[in-house]
Tab-separated table of C-alpha atoms and ligand atoms in Angstrom:
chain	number	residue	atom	x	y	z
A	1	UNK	CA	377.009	-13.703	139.670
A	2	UNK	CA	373.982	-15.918	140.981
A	3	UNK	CA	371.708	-13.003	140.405
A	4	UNK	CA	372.665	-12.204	136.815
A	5	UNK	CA	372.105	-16.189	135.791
A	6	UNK	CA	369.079	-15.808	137.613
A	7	UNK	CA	367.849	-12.648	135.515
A	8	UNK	CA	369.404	-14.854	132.463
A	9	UNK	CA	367.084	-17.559	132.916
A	10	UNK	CA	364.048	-15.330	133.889
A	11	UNK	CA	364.383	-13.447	130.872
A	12	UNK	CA	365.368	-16.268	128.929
A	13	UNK	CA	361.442	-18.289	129.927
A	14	UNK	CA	360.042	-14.979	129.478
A	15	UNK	CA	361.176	-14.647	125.623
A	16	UNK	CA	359.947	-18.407	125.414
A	17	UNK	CA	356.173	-18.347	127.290
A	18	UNK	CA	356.034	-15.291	124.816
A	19	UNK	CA	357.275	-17.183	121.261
A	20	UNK	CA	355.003	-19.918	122.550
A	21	UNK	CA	351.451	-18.005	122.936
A	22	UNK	CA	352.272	-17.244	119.619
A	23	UNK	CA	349.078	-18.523	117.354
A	24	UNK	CA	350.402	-20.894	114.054
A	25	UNK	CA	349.197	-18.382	112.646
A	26	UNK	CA	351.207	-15.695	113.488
A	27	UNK	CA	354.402	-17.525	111.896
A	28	UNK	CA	355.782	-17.143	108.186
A	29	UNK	CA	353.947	-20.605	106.340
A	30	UNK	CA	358.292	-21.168	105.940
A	31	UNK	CA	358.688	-21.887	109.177
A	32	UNK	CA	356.198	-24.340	109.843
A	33	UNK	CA	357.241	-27.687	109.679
A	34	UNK	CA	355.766	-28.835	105.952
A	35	UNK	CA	352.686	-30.951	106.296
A	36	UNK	CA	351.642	-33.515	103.439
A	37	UNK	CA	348.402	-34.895	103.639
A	38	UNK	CA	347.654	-38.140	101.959
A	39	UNK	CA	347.049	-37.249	98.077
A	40	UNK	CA	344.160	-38.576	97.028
A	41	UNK	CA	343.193	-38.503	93.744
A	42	UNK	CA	338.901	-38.193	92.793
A	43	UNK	CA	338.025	-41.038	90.937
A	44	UNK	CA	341.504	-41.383	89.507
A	45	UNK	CA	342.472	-37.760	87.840
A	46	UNK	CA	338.842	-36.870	87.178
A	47	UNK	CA	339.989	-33.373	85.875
A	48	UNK	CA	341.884	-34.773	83.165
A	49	UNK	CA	340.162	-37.932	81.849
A	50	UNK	CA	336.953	-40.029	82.171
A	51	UNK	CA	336.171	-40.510	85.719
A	52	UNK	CA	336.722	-43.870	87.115
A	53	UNK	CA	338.593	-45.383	84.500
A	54	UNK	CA	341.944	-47.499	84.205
A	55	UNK	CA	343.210	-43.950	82.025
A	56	UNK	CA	341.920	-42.090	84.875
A	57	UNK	CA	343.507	-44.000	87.454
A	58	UNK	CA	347.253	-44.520	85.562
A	59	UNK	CA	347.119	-40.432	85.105
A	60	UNK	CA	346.351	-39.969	88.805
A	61	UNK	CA	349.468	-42.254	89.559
A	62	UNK	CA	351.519	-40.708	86.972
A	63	UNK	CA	350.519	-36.889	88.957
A	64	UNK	CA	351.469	-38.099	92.258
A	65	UNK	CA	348.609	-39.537	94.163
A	66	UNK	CA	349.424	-41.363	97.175
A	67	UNK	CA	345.850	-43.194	96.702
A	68	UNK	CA	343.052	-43.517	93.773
A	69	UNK	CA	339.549	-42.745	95.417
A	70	UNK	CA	337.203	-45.470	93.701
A	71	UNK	CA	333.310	-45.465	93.552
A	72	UNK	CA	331.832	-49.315	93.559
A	73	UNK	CA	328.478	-50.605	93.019
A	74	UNK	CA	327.428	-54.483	92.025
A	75	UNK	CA	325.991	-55.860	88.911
A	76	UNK	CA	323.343	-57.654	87.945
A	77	UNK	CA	324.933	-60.985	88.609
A	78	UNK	CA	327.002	-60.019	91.609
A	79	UNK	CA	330.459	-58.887	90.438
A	80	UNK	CA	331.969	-55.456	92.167
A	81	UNK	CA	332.328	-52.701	89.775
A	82	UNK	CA	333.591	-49.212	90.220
A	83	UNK	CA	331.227	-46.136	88.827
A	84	UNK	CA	330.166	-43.551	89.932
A	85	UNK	CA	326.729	-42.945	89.055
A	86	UNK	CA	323.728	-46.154	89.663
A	87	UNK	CA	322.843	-45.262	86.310
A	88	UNK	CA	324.582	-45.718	82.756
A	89	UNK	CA	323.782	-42.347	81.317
A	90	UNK	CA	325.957	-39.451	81.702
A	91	UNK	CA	329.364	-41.518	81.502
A	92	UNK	CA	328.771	-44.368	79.368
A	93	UNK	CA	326.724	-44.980	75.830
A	94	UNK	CA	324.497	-47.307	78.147
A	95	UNK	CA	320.913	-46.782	79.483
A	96	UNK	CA	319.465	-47.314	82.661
A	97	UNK	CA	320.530	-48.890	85.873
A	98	UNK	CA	323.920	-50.323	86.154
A	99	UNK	CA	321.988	-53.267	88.253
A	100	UNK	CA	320.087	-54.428	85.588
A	101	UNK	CA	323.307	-55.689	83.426
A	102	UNK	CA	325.963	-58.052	84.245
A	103	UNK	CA	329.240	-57.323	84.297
A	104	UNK	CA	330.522	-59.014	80.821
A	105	UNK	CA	327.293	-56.299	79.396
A	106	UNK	CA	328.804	-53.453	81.268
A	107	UNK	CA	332.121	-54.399	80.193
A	108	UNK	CA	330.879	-53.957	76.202
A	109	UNK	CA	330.003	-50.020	76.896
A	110	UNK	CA	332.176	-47.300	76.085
A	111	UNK	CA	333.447	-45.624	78.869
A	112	UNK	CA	335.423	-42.592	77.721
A	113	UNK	CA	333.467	-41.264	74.637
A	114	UNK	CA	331.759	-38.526	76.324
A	115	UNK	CA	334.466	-37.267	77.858
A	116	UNK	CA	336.500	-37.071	74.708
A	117	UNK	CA	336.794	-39.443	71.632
A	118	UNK	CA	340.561	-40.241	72.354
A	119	UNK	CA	338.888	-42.352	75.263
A	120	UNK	CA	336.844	-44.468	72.956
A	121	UNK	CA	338.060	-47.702	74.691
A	122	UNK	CA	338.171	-46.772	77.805
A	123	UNK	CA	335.541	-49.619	79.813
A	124	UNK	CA	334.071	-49.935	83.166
A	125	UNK	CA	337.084	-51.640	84.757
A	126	UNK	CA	335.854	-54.029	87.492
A	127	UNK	CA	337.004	-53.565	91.354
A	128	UNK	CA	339.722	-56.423	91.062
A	129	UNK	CA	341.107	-55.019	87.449
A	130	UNK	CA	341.906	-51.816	89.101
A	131	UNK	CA	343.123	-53.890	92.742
A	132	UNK	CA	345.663	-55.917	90.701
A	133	UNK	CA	346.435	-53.286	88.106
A	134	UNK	CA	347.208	-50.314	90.779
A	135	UNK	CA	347.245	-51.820	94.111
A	136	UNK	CA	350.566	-52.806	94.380
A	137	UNK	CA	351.657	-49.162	93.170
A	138	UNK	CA	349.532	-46.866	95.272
A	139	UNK	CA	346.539	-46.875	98.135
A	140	UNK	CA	343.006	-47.793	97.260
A	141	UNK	CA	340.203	-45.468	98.673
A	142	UNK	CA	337.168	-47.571	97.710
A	143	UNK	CA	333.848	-45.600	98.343
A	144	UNK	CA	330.541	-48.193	98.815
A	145	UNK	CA	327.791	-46.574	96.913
A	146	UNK	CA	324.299	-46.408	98.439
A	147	UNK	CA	325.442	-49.761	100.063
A	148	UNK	CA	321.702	-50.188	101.029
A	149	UNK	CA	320.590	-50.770	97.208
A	150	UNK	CA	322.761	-53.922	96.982
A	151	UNK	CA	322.597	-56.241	100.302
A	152	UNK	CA	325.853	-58.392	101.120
A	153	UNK	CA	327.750	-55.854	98.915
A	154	UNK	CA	330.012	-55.577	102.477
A	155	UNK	CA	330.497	-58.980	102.030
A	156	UNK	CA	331.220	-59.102	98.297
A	157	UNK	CA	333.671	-56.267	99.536
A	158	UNK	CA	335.256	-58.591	102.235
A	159	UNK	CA	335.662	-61.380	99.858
A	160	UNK	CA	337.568	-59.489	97.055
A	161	UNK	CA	339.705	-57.684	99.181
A	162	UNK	CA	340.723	-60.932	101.219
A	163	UNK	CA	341.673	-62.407	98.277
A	164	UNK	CA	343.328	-59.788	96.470
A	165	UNK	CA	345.357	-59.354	100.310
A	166	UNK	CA	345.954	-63.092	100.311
A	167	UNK	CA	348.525	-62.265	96.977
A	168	UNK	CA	349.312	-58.817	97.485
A	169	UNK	CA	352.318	-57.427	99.440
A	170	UNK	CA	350.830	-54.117	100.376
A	171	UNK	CA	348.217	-55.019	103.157
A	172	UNK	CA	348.009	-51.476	104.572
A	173	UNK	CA	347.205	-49.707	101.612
A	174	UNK	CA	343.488	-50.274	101.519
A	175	UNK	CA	341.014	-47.971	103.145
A	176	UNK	CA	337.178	-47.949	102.840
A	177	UNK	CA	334.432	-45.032	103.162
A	178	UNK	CA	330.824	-44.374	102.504
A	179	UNK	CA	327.728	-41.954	103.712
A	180	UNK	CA	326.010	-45.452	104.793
A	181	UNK	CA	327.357	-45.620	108.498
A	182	UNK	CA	325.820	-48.711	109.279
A	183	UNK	CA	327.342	-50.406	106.224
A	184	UNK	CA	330.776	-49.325	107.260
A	185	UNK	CA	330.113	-50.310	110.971
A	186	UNK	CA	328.983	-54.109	109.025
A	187	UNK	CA	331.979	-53.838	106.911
A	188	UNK	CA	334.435	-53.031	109.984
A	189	UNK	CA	332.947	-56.317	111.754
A	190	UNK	CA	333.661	-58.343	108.704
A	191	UNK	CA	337.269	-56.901	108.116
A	192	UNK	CA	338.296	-54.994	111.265
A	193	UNK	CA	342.113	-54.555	109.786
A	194	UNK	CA	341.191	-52.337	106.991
A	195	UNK	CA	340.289	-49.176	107.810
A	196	UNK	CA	337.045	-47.410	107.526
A	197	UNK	CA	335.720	-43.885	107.031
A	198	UNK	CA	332.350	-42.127	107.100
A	199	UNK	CA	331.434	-39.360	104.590
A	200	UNK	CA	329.702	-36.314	106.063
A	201	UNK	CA	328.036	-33.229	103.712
A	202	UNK	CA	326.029	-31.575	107.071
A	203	UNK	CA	327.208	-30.856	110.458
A	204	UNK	CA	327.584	-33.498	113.283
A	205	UNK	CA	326.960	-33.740	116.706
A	206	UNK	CA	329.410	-35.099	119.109
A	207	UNK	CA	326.633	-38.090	119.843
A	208	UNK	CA	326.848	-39.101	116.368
A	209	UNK	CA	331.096	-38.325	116.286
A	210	UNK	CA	331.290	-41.076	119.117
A	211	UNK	CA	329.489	-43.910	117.589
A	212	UNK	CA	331.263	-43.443	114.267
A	213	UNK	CA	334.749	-43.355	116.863
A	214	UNK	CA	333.881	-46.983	117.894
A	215	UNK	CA	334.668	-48.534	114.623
A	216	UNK	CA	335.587	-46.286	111.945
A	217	UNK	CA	339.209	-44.776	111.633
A	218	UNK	CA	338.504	-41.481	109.649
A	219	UNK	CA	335.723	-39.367	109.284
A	220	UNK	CA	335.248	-37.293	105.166
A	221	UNK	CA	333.832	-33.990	105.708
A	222	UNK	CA	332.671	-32.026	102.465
A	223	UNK	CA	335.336	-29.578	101.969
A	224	UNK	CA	332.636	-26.738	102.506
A	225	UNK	CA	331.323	-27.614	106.368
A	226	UNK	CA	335.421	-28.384	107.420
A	227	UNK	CA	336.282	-26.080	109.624
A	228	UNK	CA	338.981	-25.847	112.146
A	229	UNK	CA	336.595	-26.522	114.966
A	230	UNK	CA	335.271	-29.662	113.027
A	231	UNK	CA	338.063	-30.564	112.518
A	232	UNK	CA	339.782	-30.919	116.318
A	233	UNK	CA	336.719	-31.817	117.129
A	234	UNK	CA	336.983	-35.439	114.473
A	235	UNK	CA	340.862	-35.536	116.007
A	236	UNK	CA	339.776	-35.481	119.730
A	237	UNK	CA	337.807	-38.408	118.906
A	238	UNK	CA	340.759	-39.910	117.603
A	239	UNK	CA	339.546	-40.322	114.023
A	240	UNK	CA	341.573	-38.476	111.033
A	241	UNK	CA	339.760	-36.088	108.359
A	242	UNK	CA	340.038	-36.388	104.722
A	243	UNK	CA	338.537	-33.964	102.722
A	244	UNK	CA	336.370	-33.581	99.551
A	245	UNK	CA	336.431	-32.763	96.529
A	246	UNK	CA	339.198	-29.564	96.663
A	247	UNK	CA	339.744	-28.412	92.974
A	248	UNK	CA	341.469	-25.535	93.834
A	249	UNK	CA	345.471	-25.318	94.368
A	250	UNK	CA	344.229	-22.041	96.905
A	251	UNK	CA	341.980	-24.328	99.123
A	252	UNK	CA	344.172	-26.955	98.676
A	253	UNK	CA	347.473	-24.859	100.478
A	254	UNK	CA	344.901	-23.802	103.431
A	255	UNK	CA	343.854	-27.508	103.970
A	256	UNK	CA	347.616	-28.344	103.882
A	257	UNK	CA	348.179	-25.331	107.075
A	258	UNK	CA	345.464	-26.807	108.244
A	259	UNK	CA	347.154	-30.111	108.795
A	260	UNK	CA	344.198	-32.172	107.683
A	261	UNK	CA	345.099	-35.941	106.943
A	262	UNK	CA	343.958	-35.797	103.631
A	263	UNK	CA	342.779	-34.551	100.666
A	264	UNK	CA	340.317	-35.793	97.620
A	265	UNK	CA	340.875	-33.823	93.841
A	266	UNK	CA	340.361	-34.367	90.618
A	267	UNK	CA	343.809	-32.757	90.463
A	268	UNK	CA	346.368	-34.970	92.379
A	269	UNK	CA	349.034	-32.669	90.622
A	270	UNK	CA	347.600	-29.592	92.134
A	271	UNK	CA	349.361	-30.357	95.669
A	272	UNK	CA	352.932	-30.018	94.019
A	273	UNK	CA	352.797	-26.354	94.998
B	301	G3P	O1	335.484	-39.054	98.280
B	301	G3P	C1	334.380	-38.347	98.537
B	301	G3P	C2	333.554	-38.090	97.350
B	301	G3P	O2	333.969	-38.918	96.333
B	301	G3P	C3	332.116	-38.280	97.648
B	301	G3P	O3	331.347	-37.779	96.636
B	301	G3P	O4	329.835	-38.042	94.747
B	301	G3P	O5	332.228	-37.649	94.330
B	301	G3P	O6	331.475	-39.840	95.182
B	301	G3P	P1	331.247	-38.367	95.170
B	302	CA	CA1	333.435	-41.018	95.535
C-alpha cells in the first residue's frame, strides 16, 4: 500500500516538473491568464482626429484608454502647452516656433483644419485645460519635449501639477516621460511621488539601465528595439516598459503575451481584441 502511494506521488511530481518546463509558449494563448497592459492612447486618438487636441483626447477616452499620452512644450511667456511638434507648421495654420508666441497667440490658431475641416475649432489646449478637463476621468502620460530648449520647464511642470493635485482626487494617475534623462532625474527630485519614465529609440547598456533605476519608475522602448531580452532585462531592474507607438491590433496581441506594462497607439480601441 505504502509503495503504490509512493509510485502515486512519484509519478504524480513527474507529470508536474514536466507541465512546468513547459515554455509560455508552448500553451494555447486561452489558457494564459489574460494580461492588460495600461492603454495608452498617442496623443489622445491620433488615428482618428487631430493629434493633441481636446477632440483627440475625449475620442481616446470614449475608445477605452486607461491614459492620454500628452506632448508639452512652453510658450513665449511661460505657460505649459501640449504639441507635439516645436514648430507651428504641419498641425496648425501658424508659422514658426511655438516659443516665439504666447499662449493667448497660440490659442487664436486653428488646430484641426489640416487634419479635416470638421476640426476647424479645434485649439492648442493648454496643459491645465486638458488636467482639469480629463484628469479626473483617466491617467495623464505627459511627455517633456526637448526639455533642454526651455530651462525650469521641470519646474513649470512641478508647479502645475501640484496645484492641479492640491484639487484633484486622483493623485496616482499622473506619470511623466521624456528622451532628456537628466530632466526626468531634475523632475523626480522636484516631485519624487509622481512617477517618471525615460524614452529609449537605440539599445541600452545595463550601465545606463542602472542610473535610470535610481529615480525613474519605467523605462519607453520604441516598439521596434523591444525585445523579450530588453525587456526582462528593464524588469530585473525593477522598472516597467511601456511601449511605442503600436498601430497594429497584430503587434499589439504579441505585446499583450508579452506581458509588457504598457502600450502607446493612436488606436486605444485596437486593444479590445
Ligand atoms: O510616447 C512615446 C512617443 O510619443 C514618443 O514619440 O514623437 O510620438 O512624441 P513622439
Ligand atoms: Ca509623445
Amino acid at each position: 500500500m505504502t509503495a503504490f502511494f509512493l509510485i502515486i506521488v512519484i509519478t504524480m511530481l513527474v507529470l508536474f516538473a514536466l507541465y512546468a518546463k513547459r515554455s509560455k509558449s508552448d500553451f494555447p494563448e486561452s489558457l494564459i491568464m489574460q494580461h492588460s497592459p495600461i492603454k495608452i492612447g498617442h496623443r489622445g486618438a491620433s488615428g482618428y482626429c487631430p493629434e493633441n487636441t481636446m477632440a483627440s483626447y475625449k475620442k481616446a477616452i470614449e475608445l477605452g484608454a486607461d491614459f492620454l499620452e500628452v506632448d508639452i512644450h512652453l510658450s513665449k511667456d511661460d505657460v505649459l502647452v501640449v504639441h507635439h511638434d516645436p514648430t507651428l507648421d504641419r498641425t496648425t495654420n501658424g508659422k514658426g516656433n511655438l516659443r516665439d508666441y504666447t499662449a493667448a497667440e497660440l490659442k487664436e490658431l486653428d488646430a484641426g483644419s489640416w487634419y479635416h475641416s470638421r476640426y476647424k475649432n479645434e485649439r492648442i489646449p493648454l496643459l491645465r485645460e486638458v488636467l482639469e478637463n480629463f484628469g479626473s476621468e483617466v491617467g495623464i502620460l505627459i511627455e517633456l519635449k526637448h526639455p533642454s530648449a526651455y530651462p525650469g520647464i521641470e519646474e513649470k511642470l512641478a508647479e502645475e501639477l501640484g496645484k492641479f493635485q492640491e484639487c484633484s482626487t486622483s493623485k496616482n494617475k499622473i506619470m511623466v516621460h521624456s528622451f532628456d534623462m537628466e530632466s526626468m532625474k531634475r523632475f523626480h527630485q522636484l516631485m519624487p511621488d509622481i512617477q517618471v519614465g525615460v524614452l529609449i529609440k537605440r539599445r541600452i547598456n545595463d550601465q545606463k539601465l542602472k542610473e535610470i533605476a535610481e529615480f525613474a519608475s519605467f523605462l519607453n522602448p520604441k516598439q521596434t528595439i523591444l525585445s523579450t531580452k530588453l525587456q526582462m532585462r528593464i524588469q530585473k531592474h525593477g522598472m516597467k516598459v511601456f511601449t511605442w507607438t503600436v498601430n497594429n491590433k497584430k503587434q499589439i496581441h504579441m505585446f499583450k503575451m508579452m506581458q509588457v506594462d504598457g502600450i502607446i497607439s493612436d488606436f486605444p480601441d485596437y486593444f479590445l481584441d
